[in-house]
Amino acid sequence: MSLTDTSLAGGPSLLQERRIQTAIPGPRSQELLDRKAAAVAAGVGHTVPIEAVAAGGGVVVDADGNSLIDLGAGIAVTTVGNAHPAVVAAVQEQVARFTHTCFMISPYESYVAVAEALNRLTPGDHAKKSALFNSGAEAVENAVKIARKHTGRQAVVAFDHAYHGRTNMTMALTAKAMPYKSGFGPFASEIYRVPASYPYRDGLTGAEAAAKAISTIEKQIGADNLAAVIIEPIQGEGGFIVPAEGFLPAVVDWCRDNGVVFIADEVQTGFARTGAMFASELFGIVPDLITTAKGIAGGMPLAAVTGRSEIMDASHSGGLGGTYGGNPVACAAALASIDAYENEGLLERAQEIGTILRTRLESLQAGDPRIGDVRGHGAMIAAEFVDPATKAPDAALTSAIAKACIAEGVIVLTCGTYGNVIRFLPPLAIGDDLLHEGLDVVAAVLTAQ
Ligand SMILES: *Cc1c(COP(=O)(O)O)cnc(C)c1O
């Protein structure tokens, strides 16, 4: 099956159905997985054993003709929908004009237009500037560089359950050892970890959780040494953990009082995912810096740091950048995606999807005490699986459910510090029928476990 086969064109015109024609993986997919095992480094894993050949709307089609319902959006990346027609057109137009000049050598308009859009769309009406990079981890690295340069301080605080990437500094910021850190040290220095707010497990109010975090910071680091506090407004890989009300505003206020740069890592929560353009808005906070990536460019690799002009301008010329940062093809895709977020009703669509997900999962929870918690905002909803008697995390059940869903043609992803959370983050281009069918499969699988 070749990629030039026009019957395999992706995007929303792809037949929107769950279709299982072979066992998963089918023979063609298995062939690719065998080649992968022989040619690709073992550290690069995969969770859905298929060879993807097309995707769009709410489905991913494999080389064996199976069509899987996509409740993962490539980890919150294809939020506007895979192969969104406007993104495809923008990429095709740009790629035929020029593919690269290096923005640090010969600037071009689309990079500036993406920066302008980010400055306009991110929370707060203060003067803002942006810089573009290739990946979420690279954006986080640069946000820390900028905060250190601006404050003249070195320490950085991250939280329990945090995920910020797999590069050296972001591994240090990330909380979970397996699979992200084990054996990959030594890690970057001057990174400190403090307790987060995890209402289902810590039972604390937002004010109590913030007081605990702040007291740890003051005692173990000292505000005078602290350049930045970085946090995901809703923790993603850590388990879609929504902090208790008041937690984030209290941390932001403390940062402001102490000249500490508050960085919101919205790489996963940004761009309509939570039903707001940025999750910070849900909590009424205005970050000093905000990192974005994933949903920004409809699947093309792009990332950004956006924030207060006086902080963003702290670096000398040449201190920030990179060969590919703000690649023109990725910028064209970002402009088309941002236009879709603003003009295709996607914030409302994320809220509708969230209502469906939450209603269905809460009704499952009512009849099944193994679902300890249902939480999230918009199209970023999760269910946490536990031993009903002890609330102990049940990672084995979680992984069995995810595997069984995939075998039935529904892509679901797990997450969580304890590996006991299934997260639902479909593309916003998914239709209600397909979303309900996906949840029917989850319900049936759960009953059978
Ligand atoms: C995925 C993610 C990152 C890392 O992004 P990459 O593009 O994979 O480097 C950083 N922060 C958060 C919150 C993420 O979800």
Short mmCIF file of C-alpha atoms and ligand atoms in Angstrom, two decimals:
data_model
loop_
_atom_site.label_atom_id
_atom_site.label_comp_id
_atom_site.label_asym_id
_atom_site.label_seq_id
_atom_site.Cartn_x
_atom_site.Cartn_y
_atom_site.Cartn_z
CA MET A 1 0.00 0.00 0.00
CA SER A 2 1.71 3.18 -1.08
CA LEU A 3 1.27 6.67 0.28
CA THR A 4 0.46 7.99 -3.19
CA ASP A 5 -2.67 5.80 -3.31
CA THR A 6 -5.33 8.55 -3.45
CA SER A 7 -7.86 6.31 -1.72
CA LEU A 8 -5.70 6.91 1.33
CA ALA A 9 -6.00 10.69 1.37
CA GLY A 10 -6.47 11.70 4.99
CA GLY A 11 -8.32 14.61 6.54
CA PRO A 12 -12.00 14.96 7.35
CA SER A 13 -13.13 13.33 4.08
CA LEU A 14 -11.78 9.99 5.35
CA LEU A 15 -14.66 7.59 6.06
CA GLN A 16 -15.60 8.26 9.70
CA GLU A 17 -16.10 4.76 11.03
CA ARG A 18 -14.56 2.16 13.31
CA ARG A 19 -13.63 -0.77 11.09
CA ILE A 20 -11.73 -3.86 12.19
CA GLN A 21 -10.70 -6.09 9.30
CA THR A 22 -7.82 -8.00 10.87
CA ALA A 23 -6.45 -8.68 14.29
CA ILE A 24 -4.39 -5.69 15.50
CA PRO A 25 -1.66 -5.68 14.41
CA GLY A 26 -2.63 -7.04 11.00
CA PRO A 27 -0.02 -8.67 8.74
CA ARG A 28 1.15 -5.47 7.01
CA SER A 29 1.41 -3.59 10.28
CA GLN A 30 3.31 -6.52 11.79
CA GLU A 31 5.77 -6.39 8.92
CA LEU A 32 6.52 -2.72 9.70
CA LEU A 33 6.79 -3.42 13.41
CA ASP A 34 9.35 -6.15 12.66
CA ARG A 35 11.37 -3.68 10.57
CA LYS A 36 11.03 -1.11 13.35
CA ALA A 37 12.36 -3.57 15.92
CA ALA A 38 15.38 -4.23 13.70
CA ALA A 39 16.09 -0.63 12.62
CA VAL A 40 14.83 1.76 15.30
CA ALA A 41 16.40 2.22 18.71
CA ALA A 42 14.62 0.20 21.38
CA GLY A 43 14.13 3.31 23.54
CA VAL A 44 11.62 4.68 21.04
CA GLY A 45 8.51 2.73 22.04
CA HIS A 46 4.97 2.66 20.66
CA THR A 47 1.60 1.99 22.25
CA VAL A 48 -0.66 1.31 19.26
CA PRO A 49 0.78 -1.58 17.18
CA ILE A 50 -0.25 -0.44 13.70
CA GLU A 51 1.28 1.08 10.61
CA ALA A 52 -0.59 4.37 10.24
CA VAL A 53 -1.28 5.31 6.63
CA ALA A 54 -3.96 8.02 6.87
CA ALA A 55 -5.81 9.99 9.52
CA GLY A 56 -8.45 12.69 9.79
CA GLY A 57 -11.62 13.68 11.60
CA GLY A 58 -11.79 11.15 14.43
CA VAL A 59 -10.01 8.15 12.87
CA VAL A 60 -6.57 6.71 12.17
CA VAL A 61 -6.40 4.16 9.32
CA ASP A 62 -3.75 1.44 9.24
CA ALA A 63 -2.02 -0.45 6.45
CA ASP A 64 -4.35 -3.42 6.89
CA GLY A 65 -7.46 -1.33 6.26
CA ASN A 66 -8.45 -1.07 9.93
CA SER A 67 -9.92 2.26 10.97
CA LEU A 68 -9.41 3.14 14.62
CA ILE A 69 -11.29 5.77 16.60
CA ASP A 70 -8.75 8.34 17.74
CA LEU A 71 -9.18 9.44 21.35
CA GLY A 72 -5.55 10.56 21.67
CA ALA A 73 -4.87 13.08 18.87
CA GLY A 74 -1.19 12.06 18.82
CA ILE A 75 -0.95 13.37 22.41
CA ALA A 76 -2.98 16.57 22.03
CA VAL A 77 -1.27 17.57 18.78
CA THR A 78 -3.87 17.16 16.02
CA THR A 79 -6.41 19.19 17.96
CA VAL A 80 -7.74 20.89 14.79
CA GLY A 81 -7.98 17.44 13.19
CA ASN A 82 -5.35 15.43 11.34
CA ALA A 83 -4.57 16.72 7.84
CA HIS A 84 -6.95 19.66 8.38
CA PRO A 85 -7.61 20.96 4.83
CA ALA A 86 -6.51 24.54 5.61
CA VAL A 87 -3.31 23.28 7.24
CA VAL A 88 -2.58 21.01 4.27
CA ALA A 89 -3.13 23.89 1.83
CA ALA A 90 -0.96 26.29 3.84
CA VAL A 91 1.86 23.73 4.08
CA GLN A 92 1.68 22.90 0.37
CA GLU A 93 1.74 26.56 -0.60
CA GLN A 94 4.68 27.38 1.66
CA VAL A 95 6.72 24.28 0.89
CA ALA A 96 6.61 25.17 -2.81
CA ARG A 97 7.82 28.75 -2.16
CA PHE A 98 10.71 28.08 0.25
CA THR A 99 11.36 25.48 2.93
CA HIS A 100 13.97 27.26 5.03
CA THR A 101 16.15 30.32 5.22
CA CYS A 102 16.94 30.18 8.95
CA PHE A 103 15.01 33.00 10.62
CA MET A 104 18.23 34.16 12.31
CA ILE A 105 19.74 34.72 8.84
CA SER A 106 16.88 35.93 6.64
CA PRO A 107 13.62 36.64 8.50
CA TYR A 108 10.24 35.96 6.88
CA GLU A 109 6.73 37.15 7.59
CA SER A 110 5.01 33.98 8.87
CA TYR A 111 7.32 33.73 11.93
CA VAL A 112 6.47 37.31 12.90
CA ALA A 113 2.76 36.67 12.29
CA VAL A 114 2.83 33.61 14.59
CA ALA A 115 4.56 35.72 17.27
CA GLU A 116 1.92 38.43 16.88
CA ALA A 117 -0.88 35.87 17.16
CA LEU A 118 0.64 34.32 20.29
CA ASN A 119 1.15 37.74 21.87
CA ARG A 120 -2.49 38.56 21.18
CA LEU A 121 -4.01 35.21 22.25
CA THR A 122 -2.11 34.37 25.44
CA PRO A 123 -3.56 35.58 28.76
CA GLY A 124 -2.94 39.16 29.95
CA ASP A 125 -3.07 42.52 28.18
CA HIS A 126 0.51 43.55 29.00
CA ALA A 127 3.12 44.03 26.25
CA LYS A 128 4.33 40.60 25.08
CA LYS A 129 6.95 39.06 22.83
CA SER A 130 7.52 35.53 21.56
CA ALA A 131 10.33 33.30 20.33
CA LEU A 132 9.79 30.11 18.31
CA PHE A 133 11.41 26.69 18.70
CA ASN A 134 10.97 23.08 17.53
CA SER A 135 9.60 21.11 20.46
CA GLY A 136 7.91 21.52 23.79
CA ALA A 137 11.08 20.55 25.62
CA GLU A 138 13.07 23.15 23.72
CA ALA A 139 10.49 25.82 24.59
CA VAL A 140 10.74 24.88 28.28
CA GLU A 141 14.56 25.00 28.16
CA ASN A 142 14.39 28.48 26.64
CA ALA A 143 11.79 29.75 29.10
CA VAL A 144 14.19 28.79 31.90
CA LYS A 145 17.13 30.44 30.12
CA ILE A 146 15.12 33.65 29.72
CA ALA A 147 13.93 33.65 33.35
CA ARG A 148 17.51 33.15 34.62
CA LYS A 149 18.87 35.93 32.44
CA HIS A 150 16.08 38.28 33.50
CA THR A 151 16.36 37.63 37.25
CA GLY A 152 20.08 36.97 37.52
CA ARG A 153 19.12 33.97 39.70
CA GLN A 154 19.60 30.27 39.04
CA ALA A 155 17.18 28.05 40.96
CA VAL A 156 14.07 26.66 39.28
CA VAL A 157 11.11 25.02 41.01
CA ALA A 158 9.08 22.23 39.44
CA PHE A 159 6.30 20.17 41.03
CA ASP A 160 5.48 16.60 41.91
CA HIS A 161 3.88 14.81 38.92
CA ALA A 162 5.39 17.34 36.48
CA TYR A 163 6.27 16.50 32.90
CA HIS A 164 8.31 19.00 30.91
CA GLY A 165 10.19 16.86 28.36
CA ARG A 166 13.07 14.51 27.73
CA THR A 167 16.07 16.79 27.06
CA ASN A 168 18.64 17.15 29.83
CA MET A 169 17.20 20.13 31.66
CA THR A 170 13.61 19.06 31.09
CA MET A 171 14.37 15.55 32.40
CA ALA A 172 15.49 17.25 35.59
CA LEU A 173 12.20 19.18 35.70
CA THR A 174 10.14 16.05 34.97
CA ALA A 175 9.12 14.11 38.08
CA LYS A 176 8.75 10.51 36.94
CA ALA A 177 11.84 8.29 36.84
CA MET A 178 10.47 5.46 34.68
CA PRO A 179 10.50 5.71 31.74
CA TYR A 180 11.71 9.31 31.44
CA LYS A 181 14.85 9.57 33.59
CA SER A 182 16.13 6.20 34.79
CA GLY A 183 19.75 5.72 33.80
CA PHE A 184 19.95 9.05 31.92
CA GLY A 185 21.58 11.21 34.61
CA PRO A 186 23.38 13.25 35.75
CA PHE A 187 20.64 15.83 35.55
CA ALA A 188 20.83 19.61 35.35
CA SER A 189 21.51 21.29 38.67
CA GLU A 190 19.58 23.99 40.55
CA ILE A 191 16.23 22.26 39.94
CA TYR A 192 14.05 21.75 43.03
CA ARG A 193 10.81 19.82 43.41
CA VAL A 194 7.92 20.80 45.66
CA PRO A 195 4.46 19.31 46.36
CA ALA A 196 1.68 19.98 43.86
CA SER A 197 -2.08 20.08 44.36
CA TYR A 198 -3.72 16.69 43.72
CA PRO A 199 -7.17 17.00 45.31
CA TYR A 200 -8.16 13.34 44.86
CA ARG A 201 -5.06 12.13 46.70
CA ASP A 202 -3.88 14.93 49.03
CA GLY A 203 -7.31 16.07 50.25
CA LEU A 204 -5.98 19.62 50.61
CA THR A 205 -7.68 22.85 49.60
CA GLY A 206 -5.91 25.01 47.05
CA ALA A 207 -4.80 27.41 49.76
CA GLU A 208 -3.40 24.57 51.90
CA ALA A 209 -1.56 22.96 48.98
CA ALA A 210 -0.10 26.34 47.94
CA ALA A 211 1.02 27.08 51.50
CA LYS A 212 2.81 23.71 51.59
CA ALA A 213 4.57 24.35 48.28
CA ILE A 214 5.52 27.91 49.21
CA SER A 215 6.84 26.95 52.62
CA THR A 216 8.98 24.24 51.00
CA ILE A 217 10.35 26.81 48.55
CA GLU A 218 11.10 29.37 51.26
CA LYS A 219 12.79 26.86 53.58
CA GLN A 220 14.73 24.75 51.07
CA ILE A 221 15.64 27.25 48.34
CA GLY A 222 14.98 30.84 49.41
CA ALA A 223 13.09 33.26 47.17
CA ASP A 224 16.26 35.32 46.59
CA ASN A 225 17.85 32.39 44.76
CA LEU A 226 14.83 31.50 42.70
CA ALA A 227 14.57 32.46 39.02
CA ALA A 228 11.37 30.67 38.07
CA VAL A 229 8.51 28.43 39.10
CA ILE A 230 7.26 26.23 36.25
CA ILE A 231 3.98 24.33 36.31
CA GLU A 232 1.44 22.80 33.96
CA PRO A 233 -1.93 24.44 34.83
CA ILE A 234 -3.45 20.96 34.43
CA GLN A 235 -0.71 18.35 34.77
CA GLY A 236 -0.69 16.20 31.62
CA GLU A 237 1.55 13.10 31.71
CA GLY A 238 1.30 13.22 35.51
CA GLY A 239 -2.37 12.22 35.33
CA PHE A 240 -4.53 15.10 34.03
CA ILE A 241 -4.43 16.47 37.55
CA VAL A 242 -6.59 19.57 38.01
CA PRO A 243 -5.29 21.58 40.97
CA ALA A 244 -7.68 22.60 43.73
CA GLU A 245 -9.32 26.01 43.38
CA GLY A 246 -7.06 28.82 44.51
CA PHE A 247 -3.81 26.84 44.28
CA LEU A 248 -2.46 28.41 41.09
CA PRO A 249 -3.47 32.03 41.93
CA ALA A 250 -1.74 31.71 45.32
CA VAL A 251 1.47 30.46 43.70
CA VAL A 252 1.32 33.21 41.06
CA ASP A 253 0.81 35.89 43.76
CA TRP A 254 3.76 34.58 45.75
CA CYS A 255 5.96 34.63 42.63
CA ARG A 256 4.94 38.20 41.84
CA ASP A 257 5.64 39.34 45.41
CA ASN A 258 9.10 37.77 45.28
CA GLY A 259 10.30 38.73 41.80
CA VAL A 260 10.12 35.10 40.63
CA VAL A 261 9.13 34.41 37.01
CA PHE A 262 5.97 32.26 36.85
CA ILE A 263 6.08 29.96 33.80
CA ALA A 264 2.91 28.14 32.71
CA ASP A 265 3.83 25.10 30.65
CA GLU A 266 0.80 24.92 28.35
CA VAL A 267 2.42 22.57 25.85
CA GLN A 268 -0.39 20.03 26.39
CA THR A 269 -3.20 22.27 27.72
CA GLY A 270 -2.86 25.08 25.16
CA PHE A 271 -4.84 25.80 22.00
CA ALA A 272 -8.47 25.05 22.83
CA ARG A 273 -7.73 21.65 24.39
CA THR A 274 -9.43 22.53 27.69
CA GLY A 275 -12.28 24.55 26.17
CA ALA A 276 -10.35 27.79 26.70
CA MET A 277 -7.61 28.95 24.36
CA PHE A 278 -5.19 28.46 27.29
CA ALA A 279 -5.87 26.59 30.54
CA SER A 280 -4.46 29.51 32.57
CA GLU A 281 -7.69 31.34 31.76
CA LEU A 282 -9.73 28.64 33.56
CA PHE A 283 -7.89 29.43 36.79
CA GLY A 284 -7.84 33.21 36.37
CA ILE A 285 -4.04 33.41 36.27
CA VAL A 286 -1.78 35.50 34.05
CA PRO A 287 1.61 33.79 33.66
CA ASP A 288 4.79 35.81 33.11
CA LEU A 289 5.91 33.30 30.48
CA ILE A 290 3.95 30.59 28.72
CA THR A 291 5.34 27.67 26.76
CA THR A 292 3.35 26.16 23.88
CA ALA A 293 3.83 23.40 21.31
CA LYS A 294 1.73 20.27 20.56
CA GLY A 295 -1.58 21.71 19.26
CA ILE A 296 0.00 24.88 17.87
CA ALA A 297 0.53 23.82 14.27
CA GLY A 298 -1.87 21.01 13.34
CA GLY A 299 0.81 18.33 13.60
CA MET A 300 3.83 20.22 12.28
CA PRO A 301 6.71 20.60 14.75
CA LEU A 302 6.66 24.07 16.30
CA ALA A 303 6.92 25.48 19.82
CA ALA A 304 7.03 28.89 21.44
CA VAL A 305 7.79 30.92 24.52
CA THR A 306 5.54 33.96 24.94
CA GLY A 307 5.61 36.45 27.76
CA ARG A 308 6.15 39.87 29.24
CA SER A 309 8.28 41.96 26.88
CA GLU A 310 10.69 43.07 29.60
CA ILE A 311 11.39 39.43 30.50
CA MET A 312 11.49 38.12 26.92
CA ASP A 313 13.93 40.90 25.97
CA ALA A 314 16.40 40.01 28.74
CA SER A 315 18.65 37.98 26.45
CA HIS A 316 21.37 39.58 24.33
CA SER A 317 20.97 39.17 20.56
CA GLY A 318 22.02 35.68 19.43
CA GLY A 319 21.35 34.13 22.84
CA LEU A 320 18.09 32.54 21.71
CA GLY A 321 17.21 30.66 18.56
CA GLY A 322 18.21 27.57 16.65
CA THR A 323 18.67 26.47 13.06
CA TYR A 324 15.08 25.31 12.52
CA GLY A 325 13.22 27.31 15.16
CA GLY A 326 10.10 28.81 13.57
CA ASN A 327 10.54 26.90 10.31
CA PRO A 328 8.41 28.59 7.61
CA VAL A 329 6.41 25.46 6.77
CA ALA A 330 5.59 24.92 10.46
CA CYS A 331 4.68 28.62 10.79
CA ALA A 332 2.32 28.41 7.81
CA ALA A 333 0.66 25.41 9.48
CA ALA A 334 0.42 27.32 12.76
CA LEU A 335 -1.28 30.32 11.14
CA ALA A 336 -3.85 28.03 9.50
CA SER A 337 -4.39 26.16 12.79
CA ILE A 338 -4.76 29.35 14.82
CA ASP A 339 -7.28 30.61 12.28
CA ALA A 340 -9.23 27.36 12.78
CA TYR A 341 -9.12 27.73 16.59
CA GLU A 342 -10.46 31.26 16.33
CA ASN A 343 -12.98 30.89 13.52
CA GLU A 344 -14.27 27.31 13.50
CA GLY A 345 -15.92 27.29 16.93
CA LEU A 346 -13.29 24.97 18.38
CA LEU A 347 -13.42 26.33 21.94
CA GLU A 348 -17.13 25.50 22.01
CA ARG A 349 -16.46 22.14 20.37
CA ALA A 350 -13.90 21.27 23.07
CA GLN A 351 -16.49 22.11 25.72
CA GLU A 352 -19.13 19.93 24.02
CA ILE A 353 -16.70 17.03 23.77
CA GLY A 354 -15.84 17.55 27.43
CA THR A 355 -19.49 17.37 28.43
CA ILE A 356 -19.95 14.09 26.54
CA LEU A 357 -16.76 12.58 27.98
CA ARG A 358 -17.50 13.67 31.52
CA THR A 359 -21.16 12.59 31.46
CA ARG A 360 -20.35 9.15 30.08
CA LEU A 361 -17.38 8.56 32.40
CA GLU A 362 -19.25 9.76 35.48
CA SER A 363 -22.11 7.38 34.69
CA LEU A 364 -19.58 4.54 34.36
CA GLN A 365 -18.04 5.64 37.66
CA ALA A 366 -21.46 5.49 39.37
CA GLY A 367 -21.62 1.76 38.61
CA ASP A 368 -17.96 0.87 38.97
CA PRO A 369 -16.00 1.87 42.09
CA ARG A 370 -12.71 1.01 40.33
CA ILE A 371 -13.06 4.44 38.70
CA GLY A 372 -11.86 6.52 41.63
CA ASP A 373 -11.91 9.92 39.97
CA VAL A 374 -13.11 11.57 36.77
CA ARG A 375 -11.55 14.97 36.13
CA GLY A 376 -10.40 17.48 33.55
CA HIS A 377 -11.66 20.34 31.43
CA GLY A 378 -12.94 20.42 27.86
CA ALA A 379 -11.47 17.76 25.61
CA MET A 380 -8.89 16.86 28.26
CA ILE A 381 -10.68 14.41 30.57
CA ALA A 382 -9.30 11.45 32.49
CA ALA A 383 -10.44 8.53 34.62
CA GLU A 384 -8.22 7.31 37.48
CA PHE A 385 -8.43 3.57 38.25
CA VAL A 386 -7.99 2.35 41.81
CA ASP A 387 -8.56 -0.52 44.20
CA PRO A 388 -12.01 0.47 45.54
CA ALA A 389 -11.15 -0.64 49.06
CA THR A 390 -7.85 1.19 49.48
CA LYS A 391 -7.74 3.81 46.67
CA ALA A 392 -4.38 2.25 45.73
CA PRO A 393 -3.55 2.95 42.07
CA ASP A 394 -4.42 0.04 39.74
CA ALA A 395 -1.91 0.29 36.91
CA ALA A 396 -2.48 -3.32 35.80
CA LEU A 397 -6.20 -2.75 35.23
CA THR A 398 -5.49 0.55 33.46
CA SER A 399 -3.02 -0.99 31.06
CA ALA A 400 -5.33 -3.97 30.41
CA ILE A 401 -8.21 -1.60 29.56
CA ALA A 402 -6.05 0.46 27.21
CA LYS A 403 -4.75 -2.65 25.42
CA ALA A 404 -8.24 -4.12 25.06
CA CYS A 405 -9.62 -0.82 23.68
CA ILE A 406 -6.86 -0.69 21.08
CA ALA A 407 -7.58 -4.31 20.09
CA GLU A 408 -11.21 -3.25 19.57
CA GLY A 409 -10.18 -0.31 17.38
CA VAL A 410 -10.19 2.57 19.87
CA ILE A 411 -6.97 4.48 20.54
CA VAL A 412 -6.78 5.48 24.20
CA LEU A 413 -3.70 6.67 26.04
CA THR A 414 -2.69 6.11 29.64
CA CYS A 415 -0.82 8.51 31.91
CA GLY A 416 -0.23 9.25 35.56
CA THR A 417 2.63 9.08 38.02
CA TYR A 418 1.19 5.72 39.09
CA GLY A 419 0.27 4.62 35.54
CA ASN A 420 -3.39 4.29 36.55
CA VAL A 421 -5.06 7.00 34.48
CA ILE A 422 -6.71 6.76 31.07
CA ARG A 423 -6.78 10.13 29.37
CA PHE A 424 -9.22 11.17 26.71
CA LEU A 425 -7.98 13.92 24.40
CA PRO A 426 -9.60 13.41 21.01
CA PRO A 427 -9.11 15.66 18.01
CA LEU A 428 -11.80 18.35 18.07
CA ALA A 429 -12.72 17.23 14.55
CA ILE A 430 -14.23 13.99 15.90
CA GLY A 431 -18.01 13.61 15.47
CA ASP A 432 -20.38 12.87 18.35
CA ASP A 433 -21.31 9.42 16.97
CA LEU A 434 -17.72 8.26 16.80
CA LEU A 435 -16.96 9.68 20.24
CA HIS A 436 -19.95 7.82 21.71
CA GLU A 437 -18.94 4.62 19.91
CA GLY A 438 -15.43 4.93 21.33
CA LEU A 439 -16.87 5.34 24.82
CA ASP A 440 -19.22 2.36 24.25
CA VAL A 441 -16.11 0.28 23.59
CA VAL A 442 -14.41 1.61 26.73
CA ALA A 443 -17.54 0.74 28.75
CA ALA A 444 -17.75 -2.79 27.31
CA VAL A 445 -14.05 -3.40 27.90
CA LEU A 446 -14.37 -2.20 31.48
CA THR A 447 -17.32 -4.54 32.13
CA ALA A 448 -15.32 -7.46 30.75
CA GLN A 449 -12.24 -6.76 32.91
C1 LIG B 1 4.71 16.98 25.70
C2 LIG B 1 5.07 17.98 26.71
C3 LIG B 1 6.34 18.58 26.73
C4 LIG B 1 7.44 18.18 25.80
O1 LIG B 1 7.12 18.47 24.47
P1 LIG B 1 7.97 17.78 23.29
O2 LIG B 1 7.46 18.46 22.06
O3 LIG B 1 7.65 16.33 23.36
O4 LIG B 1 9.39 18.07 23.58
C5 LIG B 1 6.58 19.58 27.66
N1 LIG B 1 5.64 19.95 28.53
C6 LIG B 1 4.41 19.39 28.55
C7 LIG B 1 3.40 19.86 29.53
C8 LIG B 1 4.09 18.37 27.66
O5 LIG B 1 2.89 17.80 27.69
#
